[in-house]
Amino acid sequence: MAPQSQNVVFAFCFDKDSRIETYQKMWRFMENKKPSVFVHSYDEGVKRVLDGNYAFLMESTMLDYYVHRNCNLTQIGGMLDSKSYGIATPMGSPWRDKISLAILELQEKGIIQMLYNKWWKNTGDICDREDKSKESKASALGLDNIGVFVVLLCGLAFAVLIAILEFCWNAKEMHTSIRSTTTGRALFKEVAGKNL
């Protein structure tokens, strides 16, 4: 096995030389753990998860692949990081632009998503993946869980009503004070255009 694959579990998530303090602490903790938390392959990591008392951090594409093939696995939480894949070509290669355009065209036509669904999701396994995905994702907002929003809307409506009433009350008070002064009365007659 190549030396780079020795710590495959964290190859995509953590770098022991990371500048992020949280990642540095996590790396030190895992490095000093006995027995070692590191594995040499995805299969070994998945086996340790299935044996129990082990959480396996792995690249999201491979995680998705394994979870869709084994009903005893599930993904907890979201991605820690986001990375993309690329295809390397020599400097100045005429293939670079052709490959980039071909990939963009495949994405626009939905062919990449179709192939992903074919090879990752439609595996014909025995467990119901729809139920499993509902467990791990946040449920959609339905009538049962909008009570908080109804209370907030009622509070907002009440606050607007109070503000309107307060405005009307202050306008009436101002109108009364203007009418009671001589200057105010003359101004009011001028603006209103009628006798008081």
PDB file of C-alpha atoms in Angstrom:
ATOM      1  CA  MET A   1       0.000   0.000   0.000  1.00  0.00           C
ATOM      2  CA  ALA A   2       1.307   3.456  -0.870  1.00  0.00           C
ATOM      3  CA  PRO A   3       2.408   5.646   2.055  1.00  0.00           C
ATOM      4  CA  GLN A   4      -0.068   8.395   1.058  1.00  0.00           C
ATOM      5  CA  SER A   5      -3.015   6.065   1.654  1.00  0.00           C
ATOM      6  CA  GLN A   6      -1.985   5.273   5.233  1.00  0.00           C
ATOM      7  CA  ASN A   7      -4.402   7.819   6.686  1.00  0.00           C
ATOM      8  CA  VAL A   8      -7.092   7.699   4.022  1.00  0.00           C
ATOM      9  CA  VAL A   9      -9.830   8.439   6.549  1.00  0.00           C
ATOM     10  CA  PHE A  10      -8.690  12.043   6.828  1.00  0.00           C
ATOM     11  CA  ALA A  11      -7.165  12.602   3.417  1.00  0.00           C
ATOM     12  CA  PHE A  12     -10.100  14.738   2.349  1.00  0.00           C
ATOM     13  CA  CYS A  13     -11.070  16.309   5.667  1.00  0.00           C
ATOM     14  CA  PHE A  14      -8.007  17.177   7.667  1.00  0.00           C
ATOM     15  CA  ASP A  15      -4.443  18.155   7.123  1.00  0.00           C
ATOM     16  CA  LYS A  16      -2.119  17.596  10.076  1.00  0.00           C
ATOM     17  CA  ASP A  17      -0.366  20.834   9.099  1.00  0.00           C
ATOM     18  CA  SER A  18      -3.643  22.776   8.892  1.00  0.00           C
ATOM     19  CA  ARG A  19      -3.702  26.383  10.058  1.00  0.00           C
ATOM     20  CA  ILE A  20      -7.170  25.884  11.533  1.00  0.00           C
ATOM     21  CA  GLU A  21      -6.731  25.319  15.268  1.00  0.00           C
ATOM     22  CA  THR A  22      -9.765  23.036  15.591  1.00  0.00           C
ATOM     23  CA  TYR A  23      -8.398  20.721  12.897  1.00  0.00           C
ATOM     24  CA  GLN A  24      -4.966  20.737  14.567  1.00  0.00           C
ATOM     25  CA  LYS A  25      -6.507  19.685  17.906  1.00  0.00           C
ATOM     26  CA  MET A  26      -8.569  16.978  16.240  1.00  0.00           C
ATOM     27  CA  TRP A  27      -5.530  15.661  14.413  1.00  0.00           C
ATOM     28  CA  ARG A  28      -3.411  15.544  17.610  1.00  0.00           C
ATOM     29  CA  PHE A  29      -6.210  13.767  19.485  1.00  0.00           C
ATOM     30  CA  MET A  30      -6.634  11.167  16.750  1.00  0.00           C
ATOM     31  CA  GLU A  31      -2.898  10.696  16.292  1.00  0.00           C
ATOM     32  CA  ASN A  32      -2.420   9.885  19.996  1.00  0.00           C
ATOM     33  CA  LYS A  33      -5.456   7.580  20.263  1.00  0.00           C
ATOM     34  CA  LYS A  34      -4.724   3.909  21.010  1.00  0.00           C
ATOM     35  CA  PRO A  35      -5.714   1.747  19.218  1.00  0.00           C
ATOM     36  CA  SER A  36      -5.196   3.904  16.160  1.00  0.00           C
ATOM     37  CA  VAL A  37      -8.285   5.508  14.660  1.00  0.00           C
ATOM     38  CA  PHE A  38      -6.678   5.638  11.221  1.00  0.00           C
ATOM     39  CA  VAL A  39      -7.411   3.017   8.579  1.00  0.00           C
ATOM     40  CA  HIS A  40      -5.688   2.015   5.353  1.00  0.00           C
ATOM     41  CA  SER A  41      -8.751   1.804   3.117  1.00  0.00           C
ATOM     42  CA  TYR A  42     -12.385   2.764   2.834  1.00  0.00           C
ATOM     43  CA  ASP A  43     -13.372  -0.890   3.221  1.00  0.00           C
ATOM     44  CA  GLU A  44     -11.458  -1.153   6.503  1.00  0.00           C
ATOM     45  CA  GLY A  45     -13.137   2.024   7.791  1.00  0.00           C
ATOM     46  CA  VAL A  46     -16.599   0.779   6.842  1.00  0.00           C
ATOM     47  CA  LYS A  47     -15.872  -2.568   8.529  1.00  0.00           C
ATOM     48  CA  ARG A  48     -14.883  -0.773  11.758  1.00  0.00           C
ATOM     49  CA  VAL A  49     -18.113   1.249  11.623  1.00  0.00           C
ATOM     50  CA  LEU A  50     -20.164  -1.922  11.183  1.00  0.00           C
ATOM     51  CA  ASP A  51     -18.300  -3.548  14.099  1.00  0.00           C
ATOM     52  CA  GLY A  52     -19.467  -0.648  16.269  1.00  0.00           C
ATOM     53  CA  ASN A  53     -18.155   2.249  18.368  1.00  0.00           C
ATOM     54  CA  TYR A  54     -16.403   3.939  15.441  1.00  0.00           C
ATOM     55  CA  ALA A  55     -17.250   6.956  13.295  1.00  0.00           C
ATOM     56  CA  PHE A  56     -15.626   7.097   9.891  1.00  0.00           C
ATOM     57  CA  LEU A  57     -14.997  10.454   8.205  1.00  0.00           C
ATOM     58  CA  MET A  58     -14.628  10.083   4.483  1.00  0.00           C
ATOM     59  CA  GLU A  59     -14.950  11.929   1.210  1.00  0.00           C
ATOM     60  CA  SER A  60     -18.637  12.617   0.514  1.00  0.00           C
ATOM     61  CA  THR A  61     -18.828  10.895  -2.872  1.00  0.00           C
ATOM     62  CA  MET A  62     -17.439   7.640  -1.504  1.00  0.00           C
ATOM     63  CA  LEU A  63     -19.552   7.960   1.638  1.00  0.00           C
ATOM     64  CA  ASP A  64     -22.658   8.314  -0.498  1.00  0.00           C
ATOM     65  CA  TYR A  65     -21.583   5.277  -2.534  1.00  0.00           C
ATOM     66  CA  TYR A  66     -21.131   3.057   0.533  1.00  0.00           C
ATOM     67  CA  VAL A  67     -24.311   4.262   2.266  1.00  0.00           C
ATOM     68  CA  HIS A  68     -26.379   3.421  -0.821  1.00  0.00           C
ATOM     69  CA  ARG A  69     -24.979  -0.108  -0.857  1.00  0.00           C
ATOM     70  CA  ASN A  70     -25.208  -1.055   2.802  1.00  0.00           C
ATOM     71  CA  CYS A  71     -28.470  -0.631   4.719  1.00  0.00           C
ATOM     72  CA  ASN A  72     -26.622  -0.722   8.056  1.00  0.00           C
ATOM     73  CA  LEU A  73     -24.769   2.515   7.286  1.00  0.00           C
ATOM     74  CA  THR A  74     -26.042   6.066   7.482  1.00  0.00           C
ATOM     75  CA  GLN A  75     -24.545   9.505   7.059  1.00  0.00           C
ATOM     76  CA  ILE A  76     -24.667  11.788  10.080  1.00  0.00           C
ATOM     77  CA  GLY A  77     -24.476  15.532   9.527  1.00  0.00           C
ATOM     78  CA  GLY A  78     -23.333  17.435   6.486  1.00  0.00           C
ATOM     79  CA  MET A  79     -20.024  17.882   4.749  1.00  0.00           C
ATOM     80  CA  LEU A  80     -17.063  19.282   6.661  1.00  0.00           C
ATOM     81  CA  ASP A  81     -15.553  20.748   3.536  1.00  0.00           C
ATOM     82  CA  SER A  82     -16.288  21.143  -0.157  1.00  0.00           C
ATOM     83  CA  LYS A  83     -13.872  20.118  -2.865  1.00  0.00           C
ATOM     84  CA  SER A  84     -14.176  19.541  -6.591  1.00  0.00           C
ATOM     85  CA  TYR A  85     -12.521  17.110  -8.950  1.00  0.00           C
ATOM     86  CA  GLY A  86     -10.435  18.036 -11.949  1.00  0.00           C
ATOM     87  CA  ILE A  87      -8.764  16.369 -14.869  1.00  0.00           C
ATOM     88  CA  ALA A  88      -5.078  17.169 -15.308  1.00  0.00           C
ATOM     89  CA  THR A  89      -3.665  17.915 -18.740  1.00  0.00           C
ATOM     90  CA  PRO A  90      -0.197  19.077 -19.782  1.00  0.00           C
ATOM     91  CA  MET A  91       0.366  22.852 -19.962  1.00  0.00           C
ATOM     92  CA  GLY A  92      -0.962  24.261 -23.225  1.00  0.00           C
ATOM     93  CA  SER A  93      -2.737  21.028 -24.124  1.00  0.00           C
ATOM     94  CA  PRO A  94      -5.479  21.412 -26.752  1.00  0.00           C
ATOM     95  CA  TRP A  95      -7.469  18.834 -24.764  1.00  0.00           C
ATOM     96  CA  ARG A  96      -7.962  21.143 -21.757  1.00  0.00           C
ATOM     97  CA  ASP A  97     -10.654  23.315 -23.334  1.00  0.00           C
ATOM     98  CA  LYS A  98     -12.278  20.382 -25.150  1.00  0.00           C
ATOM     99  CA  ILE A  99     -12.574  18.366 -21.930  1.00  0.00           C
ATOM    100  CA  SER A 100     -13.855  21.380 -19.969  1.00  0.00           C
ATOM    101  CA  LEU A 101     -16.522  22.113 -22.584  1.00  0.00           C
ATOM    102  CA  ALA A 102     -17.536  18.454 -22.748  1.00  0.00           C
ATOM    103  CA  ILE A 103     -17.951  18.307 -18.947  1.00  0.00           C
ATOM    104  CA  LEU A 104     -19.999  21.526 -18.950  1.00  0.00           C
ATOM    105  CA  GLU A 105     -22.209  20.150 -21.715  1.00  0.00           C
ATOM    106  CA  LEU A 106     -22.741  16.898 -19.795  1.00  0.00           C
ATOM    107  CA  GLN A 107     -23.671  18.893 -16.682  1.00  0.00           C
ATOM    108  CA  GLU A 108     -26.089  21.159 -18.561  1.00  0.00           C
ATOM    109  CA  LYS A 109     -27.840  18.185 -20.172  1.00  0.00           C
ATOM    110  CA  GLY A 110     -28.117  16.426 -16.807  1.00  0.00           C
ATOM    111  CA  ILE A 111     -26.136  13.427 -18.000  1.00  0.00           C
ATOM    112  CA  ILE A 112     -23.689  13.557 -15.081  1.00  0.00           C
ATOM    113  CA  GLN A 113     -26.586  13.553 -12.596  1.00  0.00           C
ATOM    114  CA  MET A 114     -28.254  10.716 -14.519  1.00  0.00           C
ATOM    115  CA  LEU A 115     -25.063   8.639 -14.372  1.00  0.00           C
ATOM    116  CA  TYR A 116     -24.650   9.453 -10.680  1.00  0.00           C
ATOM    117  CA  ASN A 117     -28.191   8.253  -9.999  1.00  0.00           C
ATOM    118  CA  LYS A 118     -27.626   5.127 -12.092  1.00  0.00           C
ATOM    119  CA  TRP A 119     -24.381   4.068 -10.419  1.00  0.00           C
ATOM    120  CA  TRP A 120     -24.831   5.443  -6.908  1.00  0.00           C
ATOM    121  CA  LYS A 121     -28.537   5.450  -6.090  1.00  0.00           C
ATOM    122  CA  ASN A 122     -30.264   2.855  -8.276  1.00  0.00           C
ATOM    123  CA  THR A 123     -28.333  -0.111  -6.993  1.00  0.00           C
ATOM    124  CA  GLY A 124     -31.210  -2.512  -6.432  1.00  0.00           C
ATOM    125  CA  ASP A 125     -30.293  -3.035  -2.788  1.00  0.00           C
ATOM    126  CA  ILE A 126     -32.811  -4.416  -0.321  1.00  0.00           C
ATOM    127  CA  CYS A 127     -33.389  -1.410   1.910  1.00  0.00           C
ATOM    128  CA  ASP A 128     -35.668   1.484   1.063  1.00  0.00           C
ATOM    129  CA  ARG A 129     -33.380   4.461   0.456  1.00  0.00           C
ATOM    130  CA  GLU A 130     -36.277   6.934   0.419  1.00  0.00           C
ATOM    131  CA  ASP A 131     -37.109   6.157   4.059  1.00  0.00           C
ATOM    132  CA  LYS A 132     -33.437   6.327   4.999  1.00  0.00           C
ATOM    133  CA  SER A 133     -32.972   9.749   3.415  1.00  0.00           C
ATOM    134  CA  LYS A 134     -36.048  11.066   5.221  1.00  0.00           C
ATOM    135  CA  GLU A 135     -34.506  10.025   8.549  1.00  0.00           C
ATOM    136  CA  SER A 136     -31.253  11.846   7.988  1.00  0.00           C
ATOM    137  CA  LYS A 137     -32.556  15.057   6.441  1.00  0.00           C
ATOM    138  CA  ALA A 138     -34.541  17.845   8.023  1.00  0.00           C
ATOM    139  CA  SER A 139     -38.246  17.432   7.389  1.00  0.00           C
ATOM    140  CA  ALA A 140     -40.067  19.900   5.200  1.00  0.00           C
ATOM    141  CA  LEU A 141     -42.083  22.594   6.909  1.00  0.00           C
ATOM    142  CA  GLY A 142     -45.689  21.388   7.111  1.00  0.00           C
ATOM    143  CA  LEU A 143     -48.907  22.454   8.790  1.00  0.00           C
ATOM    144  CA  ASP A 144     -47.957  20.586  11.968  1.00  0.00           C
ATOM    145  CA  ASN A 145     -44.820  22.630  12.573  1.00  0.00           C
ATOM    146  CA  ILE A 146     -45.812  26.173  11.567  1.00  0.00           C
ATOM    147  CA  GLY A 147     -47.330  27.107  14.936  1.00  0.00           C
ATOM    148  CA  VAL A 148     -44.367  29.298  15.823  1.00  0.00           C
ATOM    149  CA  PHE A 149     -44.811  31.267  12.618  1.00  0.00           C
ATOM    150  CA  VAL A 150     -48.532  31.734  13.283  1.00  0.00           C
ATOM    151  CA  VAL A 151     -47.724  33.110  16.743  1.00  0.00           C
ATOM    152  CA  LEU A 152     -45.105  35.442  15.238  1.00  0.00           C
ATOM    153  CA  LEU A 153     -47.538  36.677  12.580  1.00  0.00           C
ATOM    154  CA  CYS A 154     -50.234  37.311  15.213  1.00  0.00           C
ATOM    155  CA  GLY A 155     -47.706  39.237  17.311  1.00  0.00           C
ATOM    156  CA  LEU A 156     -46.656  41.259  14.270  1.00  0.00           C
ATOM    157  CA  ALA A 157     -50.281  42.073  13.390  1.00  0.00           C
ATOM    158  CA  PHE A 158     -50.956  43.122  16.996  1.00  0.00           C
ATOM    159  CA  ALA A 159     -47.844  45.346  17.016  1.00  0.00           C
ATOM    160  CA  VAL A 160     -48.891  47.024  13.748  1.00  0.00           C
ATOM    161  CA  LEU A 161     -52.404  47.618  15.135  1.00  0.00           C
ATOM    162  CA  ILE A 162     -50.981  49.197  18.302  1.00  0.00           C
ATOM    163  CA  ALA A 163     -48.659  51.404  16.202  1.00  0.00           C
ATOM    164  CA  ILE A 164     -51.595  52.615  14.077  1.00  0.00           C
ATOM    165  CA  LEU A 165     -53.699  53.361  17.162  1.00  0.00           C
ATOM    166  CA  GLU A 166     -50.792  55.214  18.778  1.00  0.00           C
ATOM    167  CA  PHE A 167     -50.283  57.260  15.600  1.00  0.00           C
ATOM    168  CA  CYS A 168     -53.995  58.177  15.486  1.00  0.00           C
ATOM    169  CA  TRP A 169     -53.989  59.108  19.183  1.00  0.00           C
ATOM    170  CA  ASN A 170     -50.916  61.335  18.777  1.00  0.00           C
ATOM    171  CA  ALA A 171     -52.372  62.947  15.638  1.00  0.00           C
ATOM    172  CA  LYS A 172     -55.602  63.752  17.538  1.00  0.00           C
ATOM    173  CA  GLU A 173     -53.613  65.206  20.446  1.00  0.00           C
ATOM    174  CA  MET A 174     -51.543  67.331  18.076  1.00  0.00           C
ATOM    175  CA  HIS A 175     -54.684  68.494  16.253  1.00  0.00           C
ATOM    176  CA  THR A 176     -56.276  69.527  19.551  1.00  0.00           C
ATOM    177  CA  SER A 177     -53.171  71.422  20.691  1.00  0.00           C
ATOM    178  CA  ILE A 178     -52.893  73.265  17.358  1.00  0.00           C
ATOM    179  CA  ARG A 179     -56.574  74.323  17.482  1.00  0.00           C
ATOM    180  CA  SER A 180     -56.215  75.671  21.020  1.00  0.00           C
ATOM    181  CA  THR A 181     -53.468  78.192  20.203  1.00  0.00           C
ATOM    182  CA  THR A 182     -54.180  81.470  18.383  1.00  0.00           C
ATOM    183  CA  THR A 183     -51.413  80.972  15.861  1.00  0.00           C
ATOM    184  CA  GLY A 184     -52.389  77.373  15.483  1.00  0.00           C
ATOM    185  CA  ARG A 185     -56.042  78.359  14.955  1.00  0.00           C
ATOM    186  CA  ALA A 186     -55.105  80.863  12.218  1.00  0.00           C
ATOM    187  CA  LEU A 187     -52.896  78.277  10.552  1.00  0.00           C
ATOM    188  CA  PHE A 188     -55.638  75.675  10.773  1.00  0.00           C
ATOM    189  CA  LYS A 189     -58.191  78.098   9.221  1.00  0.00           C
ATOM    190  CA  GLU A 190     -55.794  78.856   6.407  1.00  0.00           C
ATOM    191  CA  VAL A 191     -55.090  75.203   5.680  1.00  0.00           C
ATOM    192  CA  ALA A 192     -58.629  73.938   6.233  1.00  0.00           C
ATOM    193  CA  GLY A 193     -60.245  76.873   4.468  1.00  0.00           C
ATOM    194  CA  LYS A 194     -63.257  77.102   6.765  1.00  0.00           C
ATOM    195  CA  ASN A 195     -64.429  78.891   9.903  1.00  0.00           C
ATOM    196  CA  LEU A 196     -64.083  77.297  13.284  1.00  0.00           C
TER     197      LEU A 196
END
